[in-house]
Amino acid sequence: MSISMVALGPDDLEERAEWLTALERTVDATAFCLGNEVTNFEAQACEFLDVPFALGVSNGTDALRIGLQALGVGPGDEVIVPATSFFASASSVAHLGATPVFADVLPETLQLDPAEAKRHITERTKAMMPVHLYGQAAPMGELLALAEETGIEVIEDAAQSFDARYEGRALGSLGRCGTFSFYVTKNLAAAGDAGMIVTRDEATFERMRSLRVHGDAGGYQHEHLGWNARMDGFQGAILSIRLERLRAVHAARAKNAGRYHAAIEARGLSDIVRPLGLTDGSDHVWHQYIVRVPNRDHVMQSLRDQGIGCAVYYPSTLPSQPVFANLGHRDGDFPVAEAGCRDVLGLPIHHRLKDEDPDRVIAAIAETLA
Ligand SMILES: *Cc1c(COP(=O)(O)O)cnc(C)c1O
């Protein structure tokens, strides 16, 4: 029996029926663009995350773009971005004419390294973007202290970590603003593209709300160079349903993580198959279960040959992307991130796995490495 990497769509016939009812309601109200379904989801998300302001937007990339723009990031500015993340963490900065300044990550967790972030701050640094990778926090205590000390803004890319917390506070709500993606493979997944920005600051919220719709102050008066980043009504309707089930999804993912840990220990593999460490003060919603393994590409191919889904997040660093060649980085500039790219492997951890699946995956890895 094969094991898939992701679980897409409704979980069961009951949820499927809920989706269709919500979609019918949206059609009948012709609430296609923003509208009631999105407003309701925003209110629900505010309560869930305990933040005063949330904006539903078109996707996680637009959320970053609008958040950065609301912080005043533009040409000539620098933004500190971790060397390991999804492309959009850096491209959103570059699209605004600013420069992503990459900083290496911590060996235990692959999260932004505060000492490396500090080393790259210049008088042009406008902001830093901690990315809460794989479902847990970057080391926010140190990063927030650094931002305070140097007077730079913090925008959190929490695309992979909706509902994860740092010292009890929701990720995304710790800096000036925080962004989420509800892409179909994320823990809280829409039925297409969607995203969100949250903030505790009312002035930032008003600016972002205007930027979401072309910077229109009303009556076609454009105060800012905004963008079209509206969320679809259909996505708001689906996300409201999914949000109700999210805590159960996260409990199932945490159980699977425990089963992986136990299987690795039980098979005496902890020196060879090494799960990433945990960030102090953070909980974990297990967007990914990442292990570091020798002969990673061979292990990955062997798992896939046996029908076990797995994937590499990420096979190369952001500074090594061809589109950033102009920044002049070389192999060896980000040794920790580069080492991660060579040996990380993401294993299936979604909430529809069977109880025995994690052990089967670890058994298959053990056999391959034997
Ligand atoms: C998914 C993701 C994004 C982009 O979100 P989209 O909704 O796909 O635009 C940005 N940053 C990180 C870290 C992500 O994982």
Coordinates of C-alpha atoms and ligand atoms in Angstrom, one line a residue:
M1 CA 0.0 0.0 0.0
S2 CA 1.4 3.4 -1.0
I3 CA 1.6 6.3 1.4
S4 CA 1.0 9.8 -0.1
M5 CA 2.9 12.9 0.9
V6 CA -0.1 15.1 1.2
A7 CA -3.8 14.8 1.9
L8 CA -5.8 17.1 -0.4
G9 CA -9.5 18.0 -0.4
P10 CA -12.3 17.3 2.1
D11 CA -11.5 14.5 4.7
D12 CA -14.8 12.7 4.3
L13 CA -18.2 12.8 2.8
E14 CA -19.5 14.9 5.6
E15 CA -16.9 17.6 5.1
R16 CA -17.5 17.4 1.3
A17 CA -21.1 18.1 1.9
E18 CA -20.2 21.1 4.1
W19 CA -18.0 22.4 1.3
L20 CA -20.7 22.2 -1.3
T21 CA -23.3 23.9 1.0
A22 CA -20.9 26.7 1.7
L23 CA -20.1 27.1 -2.0
E24 CA -23.8 27.2 -2.9
R25 CA -24.4 29.8 -0.2
T26 CA -21.6 31.9 -1.7
V27 CA -23.0 31.5 -5.2
D28 CA -26.5 32.5 -4.0
A29 CA -25.0 35.6 -2.4
T30 CA -22.8 36.3 -5.4
A31 CA -20.0 37.0 -2.8
F32 CA -17.2 36.2 -5.2
C33 CA -14.6 38.7 -4.4
L34 CA -13.9 39.6 -0.7
G35 CA -17.5 39.9 0.7
N36 CA -19.2 38.2 3.6
E37 CA -17.5 34.8 3.5
V38 CA -14.1 36.5 3.6
T39 CA -15.1 38.9 6.3
N40 CA -16.4 36.1 8.4
F41 CA -13.2 34.1 7.9
E42 CA -11.1 37.1 8.9
A43 CA -13.1 37.5 12.1
Q44 CA -12.8 33.8 12.9
A45 CA -9.0 33.9 12.3
C46 CA -8.6 37.0 14.6
E47 CA -10.3 35.1 17.4
F48 CA -8.3 31.9 16.7
L49 CA -5.0 33.7 16.7
D50 CA -5.9 36.3 19.3
V51 CA -5.0 39.2 17.0
P52 CA -7.0 42.4 16.4
F53 CA -6.6 42.7 12.7
A54 CA -6.5 40.2 9.8
L55 CA -6.9 40.6 6.1
G56 CA -7.7 37.8 3.6
V57 CA -5.7 38.1 0.5
S58 CA -5.1 36.2 -2.8
N59 CA -2.1 34.1 -1.7
G60 CA 0.9 34.0 0.6
T61 CA 3.2 35.7 -1.9
D62 CA 0.9 38.7 -2.2
A63 CA 0.6 38.8 1.6
L64 CA 4.4 39.2 1.8
R65 CA 4.4 41.8 -0.9
I66 CA 1.7 43.9 0.8
G67 CA 3.2 43.5 4.3
L68 CA 6.6 44.6 3.1
Q69 CA 5.1 47.5 1.2
A70 CA 3.1 48.5 4.3
L71 CA 6.4 48.7 6.2
G72 CA 7.7 51.1 3.6
V73 CA 10.1 48.7 2.0
G74 CA 11.2 50.0 -1.5
P75 CA 14.1 50.6 -3.8
G76 CA 17.4 51.0 -2.0
D77 CA 16.3 49.1 1.1
E78 CA 17.6 45.9 2.4
V79 CA 15.6 43.1 4.0
I80 CA 17.3 40.2 5.9
V81 CA 15.9 36.9 4.7
P82 CA 17.1 33.4 5.7
A83 CA 19.1 31.5 3.1
T84 CA 16.7 28.5 3.4
S85 CA 13.1 29.2 2.6
F86 CA 10.6 29.0 -0.2
F87 CA 11.4 31.4 -3.1
A88 CA 8.6 33.9 -2.3
S89 CA 10.3 35.0 0.9
A90 CA 13.0 36.6 -1.2
S91 CA 11.2 37.4 -4.5
S92 CA 8.6 39.5 -2.6
V93 CA 11.5 41.7 -1.4
A94 CA 13.1 41.9 -4.9
H95 CA 9.7 42.7 -6.6
L96 CA 9.6 45.9 -4.5
G97 CA 13.0 47.0 -5.8
A98 CA 14.6 46.2 -2.5
T99 CA 17.5 43.8 -1.9
P100 CA 17.1 40.5 -0.1
V101 CA 20.1 40.2 2.1
F102 CA 20.5 36.5 3.0
A103 CA 21.6 35.2 6.4
D104 CA 22.6 31.7 7.3
V105 CA 20.4 29.5 9.4
L106 CA 20.9 27.5 12.7
P107 CA 22.2 23.9 12.3
E108 CA 19.8 22.3 14.7
T109 CA 16.5 23.8 13.2
L110 CA 17.4 25.5 9.9
Q111 CA 15.7 28.6 11.2
L112 CA 17.2 32.1 10.8
D113 CA 20.3 32.5 12.9
P114 CA 20.1 35.7 15.0
A115 CA 23.9 36.1 15.0
E116 CA 24.0 35.8 11.2
A117 CA 21.1 38.2 10.9
K118 CA 22.9 40.7 13.1
R119 CA 26.1 40.4 11.1
H120 CA 24.2 41.5 7.9
I121 CA 22.5 44.6 9.3
T122 CA 23.6 47.8 7.7
E123 CA 22.3 51.4 7.7
R124 CA 20.1 50.4 4.7
T125 CA 18.4 47.5 6.5
K126 CA 14.7 48.3 6.7
A127 CA 13.4 45.0 8.0
M128 CA 14.0 41.4 8.7
M129 CA 11.9 38.5 7.7
P130 CA 12.0 35.5 10.1
V131 CA 10.4 32.5 8.3
H132 CA 8.8 30.1 10.6
L133 CA 9.9 27.1 8.7
Y134 CA 8.2 23.6 8.7
G135 CA 5.6 24.6 11.4
Q136 CA 7.6 26.0 14.3
A137 CA 9.0 29.3 15.2
A138 CA 12.3 31.0 14.3
P139 CA 14.2 32.0 17.5
M140 CA 11.9 35.0 18.1
G141 CA 13.2 36.0 21.5
E142 CA 16.6 36.9 20.1
L143 CA 15.3 38.1 16.7
L144 CA 12.8 40.6 18.3
A145 CA 15.5 41.8 20.7
L146 CA 17.8 42.4 17.8
A147 CA 15.1 44.3 15.9
E148 CA 14.4 46.5 18.9
E149 CA 18.1 47.2 19.4
T150 CA 18.7 48.1 15.8
G151 CA 15.4 49.8 15.1
I152 CA 14.4 47.6 12.1
E153 CA 10.9 46.3 11.3
V154 CA 9.9 42.6 11.6
I155 CA 7.7 40.9 9.1
E156 CA 7.1 37.2 9.9
D157 CA 6.6 34.8 7.0
A158 CA 4.4 32.3 8.8
A159 CA 3.1 30.6 5.6
Q160 CA 3.9 27.2 7.1
S161 CA 2.9 27.9 10.7
F162 CA -0.7 29.0 11.1
D163 CA -1.7 28.4 14.7
A164 CA 1.8 27.6 15.9
R165 CA 2.8 29.7 19.0
Y166 CA 5.9 31.2 20.5
E167 CA 5.7 31.6 24.3
G168 CA 2.0 31.3 23.9
R169 CA 1.6 34.0 21.2
A170 CA 0.5 33.1 17.7
L171 CA 3.2 33.3 15.1
G172 CA 2.5 36.2 12.8
S173 CA 1.5 38.4 15.7
L174 CA 4.9 39.0 17.2
G175 CA 6.4 41.4 14.6
R176 CA 4.8 44.4 13.0
C177 CA 2.9 42.1 10.7
G178 CA 2.8 38.4 9.8
T179 CA 1.7 36.5 6.7
F180 CA 0.1 33.2 6.0
S181 CA -0.5 31.0 2.9
F182 CA -3.5 28.7 2.5
Y183 CA -2.1 27.0 -0.6
V184 CA -3.6 23.6 -1.0
T185 CA -0.7 21.7 0.7
K186 CA -0.5 24.0 3.8
N187 CA -1.9 22.7 7.1
L188 CA -4.8 25.2 6.7
A189 CA -5.6 24.7 3.1
A190 CA -8.0 26.5 0.8
A191 CA -9.4 24.9 -2.4
G192 CA -7.1 27.0 -4.5
D193 CA -4.9 30.0 -3.7
A194 CA -5.4 32.2 -0.7
G195 CA -3.4 33.9 2.0
M196 CA -3.7 36.3 5.0
I197 CA -1.9 39.1 6.7
V198 CA -2.3 39.9 10.4
T199 CA -1.1 42.8 12.6
R200 CA -1.6 44.3 16.0
D201 CA -1.1 47.8 14.7
E202 CA -4.1 49.7 13.4
A203 CA -2.3 52.1 11.2
T204 CA -0.4 49.2 9.5
F205 CA -3.8 47.4 9.1
E206 CA -5.4 50.4 7.4
R207 CA -2.4 50.8 5.0
M208 CA -2.5 47.0 4.2
R209 CA -6.2 47.1 3.6
S210 CA -5.8 49.9 1.1
L211 CA -2.8 48.2 -0.6
R212 CA -4.9 45.0 -1.0
V213 CA -7.2 46.9 -3.4
H214 CA -4.9 49.1 -5.5
G215 CA -4.2 51.6 -2.7
D216 CA -7.6 53.0 -3.3
A217 CA -8.7 55.4 -0.6
G218 CA -12.2 55.3 -2.0
G219 CA -13.6 57.0 -5.2
Y220 CA -10.7 55.9 -7.4
Q221 CA -8.3 58.0 -5.4
H222 CA -5.1 56.0 -5.3
E223 CA -2.9 57.0 -2.4
H224 CA -0.5 54.1 -2.6
L225 CA 0.9 52.0 -5.4
G226 CA -1.3 49.1 -4.4
W227 CA -1.9 45.7 -5.9
N228 CA -4.9 43.5 -6.5
A229 CA -4.7 41.0 -3.7
R230 CA -8.3 40.3 -2.9
M231 CA -9.3 36.9 -1.5
D232 CA -12.0 34.9 -3.3
G233 CA -15.3 34.5 -1.5
F234 CA -15.2 30.7 -2.3
Q235 CA -11.9 30.4 -0.5
G236 CA -13.2 32.3 2.6
A237 CA -16.2 29.9 2.7
I238 CA -14.0 26.8 2.5
L239 CA -11.4 28.2 5.0
S240 CA -14.0 28.8 7.6
I241 CA -14.9 25.1 7.5
R242 CA -11.3 24.0 7.6
L243 CA -10.5 26.3 10.5
E244 CA -13.1 24.5 12.6
R245 CA -11.2 21.2 12.0
L246 CA -7.6 22.6 12.2
R247 CA -6.9 21.8 15.9
A248 CA -7.8 18.1 15.2
V249 CA -5.6 18.1 12.2
H250 CA -2.7 19.5 14.3
A251 CA -3.3 16.9 17.0
A252 CA -3.1 14.1 14.4
R253 CA 0.1 15.6 13.0
A254 CA 1.7 15.8 16.4
K255 CA 0.8 12.2 17.0
N256 CA 2.5 11.2 13.8
A257 CA 5.6 13.2 14.8
G258 CA 5.7 11.2 18.0
R259 CA 5.4 8.0 16.1
Y260 CA 8.3 8.9 13.8
H261 CA 10.5 9.8 16.8
A262 CA 9.6 6.5 18.5
A263 CA 10.2 4.5 15.4
I264 CA 13.7 6.1 14.8
E265 CA 14.6 5.4 18.5
A266 CA 13.2 1.9 18.5
R267 CA 15.2 0.9 15.4
G268 CA 18.4 2.5 16.8
L269 CA 18.7 4.9 13.9
S270 CA 18.9 8.2 15.8
D271 CA 22.6 8.7 14.7
I272 CA 21.7 8.2 11.0
V273 CA 18.2 9.5 10.6
R274 CA 18.2 12.8 12.5
P275 CA 15.0 14.8 12.9
L276 CA 15.4 18.6 13.1
G277 CA 15.6 20.0 16.6
L278 CA 12.9 22.1 18.3
T279 CA 13.0 25.9 18.9
D280 CA 13.0 26.8 22.6
G281 CA 9.7 28.4 23.6
S282 CA 7.9 27.3 20.4
D283 CA 5.3 24.7 19.8
H284 CA 5.1 22.9 16.5
V285 CA 2.2 22.3 14.1
W286 CA 4.3 19.9 12.0
H287 CA 3.8 21.3 8.5
Q288 CA 6.7 19.1 7.6
Y289 CA 8.5 16.3 9.4
I290 CA 12.1 16.8 8.2
V291 CA 14.9 14.3 8.8
R292 CA 18.5 14.5 7.8
V293 CA 19.9 11.4 6.2
P294 CA 23.0 10.2 4.4
N295 CA 22.7 9.4 0.7
R296 CA 19.5 11.5 0.7
D297 CA 18.8 11.3 -3.1
H298 CA 19.2 7.5 -3.0
V299 CA 16.9 7.2 0.0
M300 CA 14.3 9.4 -1.6
Q301 CA 14.3 7.4 -4.8
S302 CA 14.1 4.1 -2.9
L303 CA 11.1 5.4 -0.9
R304 CA 9.3 6.6 -4.0
D305 CA 10.0 3.3 -5.7
Q306 CA 8.1 1.7 -2.8
G307 CA 5.2 4.1 -3.3
I308 CA 6.1 6.2 -0.3
G309 CA 5.8 9.9 -0.9
C310 CA 8.6 12.2 0.3
A311 CA 10.1 15.5 -0.8
V312 CA 13.1 17.8 -0.3
Y313 CA 12.5 21.2 1.2
Y314 CA 14.6 22.7 -0.2
P315 CA 17.1 21.3 -2.7
S316 CA 19.0 24.6 -3.1
T317 CA 19.5 27.8 -1.1
L318 CA 17.8 31.1 -2.0
P319 CA 21.1 32.9 -2.7
S320 CA 22.1 30.2 -5.2
Q321 CA 19.0 30.8 -7.4
P322 CA 19.9 31.9 -10.9
V323 CA 17.7 34.9 -10.7
F324 CA 19.8 36.2 -7.7
A325 CA 23.1 35.7 -9.5
N326 CA 23.5 39.5 -9.6
L327 CA 24.0 39.4 -5.8
G328 CA 27.3 37.6 -6.4
H329 CA 27.0 34.8 -3.8
R330 CA 29.2 31.8 -4.1
D331 CA 29.0 28.2 -2.9
G332 CA 30.3 28.1 0.7
D333 CA 28.8 31.6 1.6
F334 CA 26.0 29.9 3.6
P335 CA 27.5 26.6 4.8
V336 CA 24.7 25.6 7.2
A337 CA 21.9 26.2 4.7
E338 CA 23.9 24.5 2.0
A339 CA 24.5 21.4 4.2
G340 CA 20.8 21.2 4.8
C341 CA 20.0 21.3 1.1
R342 CA 22.2 18.2 0.7
D343 CA 20.6 16.0 3.4
V344 CA 17.1 17.1 4.4
L345 CA 14.2 14.9 3.5
G346 CA 10.5 15.6 4.3
L347 CA 8.4 12.5 5.2
P348 CA 4.6 12.2 5.1
I349 CA 3.0 13.5 8.3
H350 CA -0.5 14.6 7.2
H351 CA -3.5 13.8 9.4
R352 CA -4.8 11.0 7.3
L353 CA -1.8 8.7 7.7
K354 CA -2.6 5.4 9.3
D355 CA -1.1 4.7 12.8
E356 CA 1.4 2.3 11.4
D357 CA 2.6 4.5 8.5
P358 CA 5.4 6.3 10.3
D359 CA 7.0 3.0 11.3
R360 CA 6.6 1.7 7.8
V361 CA 8.4 4.7 6.4
I362 CA 11.3 4.4 8.9
A363 CA 11.5 0.7 8.3
A364 CA 11.9 1.4 4.6
I365 CA 14.6 4.0 5.2
A366 CA 16.4 1.5 7.5
E367 CA 16.4 -1.1 4.8
T368 CA 17.7 1.3 2.2
L369 CA 20.6 2.4 4.4
A370 CA 21.4 -1.1 5.7
Ligands
LIG1 C1 3.9 28.6 0.6 C2 4.9 29.6 1.0 C3 4.9 31.0 0.6 C4 4.0 31.4 -0.6 O1 2.7 31.2 -0.4 P1 1.7 31.1 -1.7 O2 0.4 31.1 -1.1 O3 2.1 29.8 -2.4 O4 1.9 32.3 -2.6 C5 5.8 31.9 1.1 N1 6.7 31.5 2.0 C6 6.7 30.3 2.5 C7 7.8 30.0 3.6 C8 5.9 29.3 2.0 O5 6.0 28.0 2.5

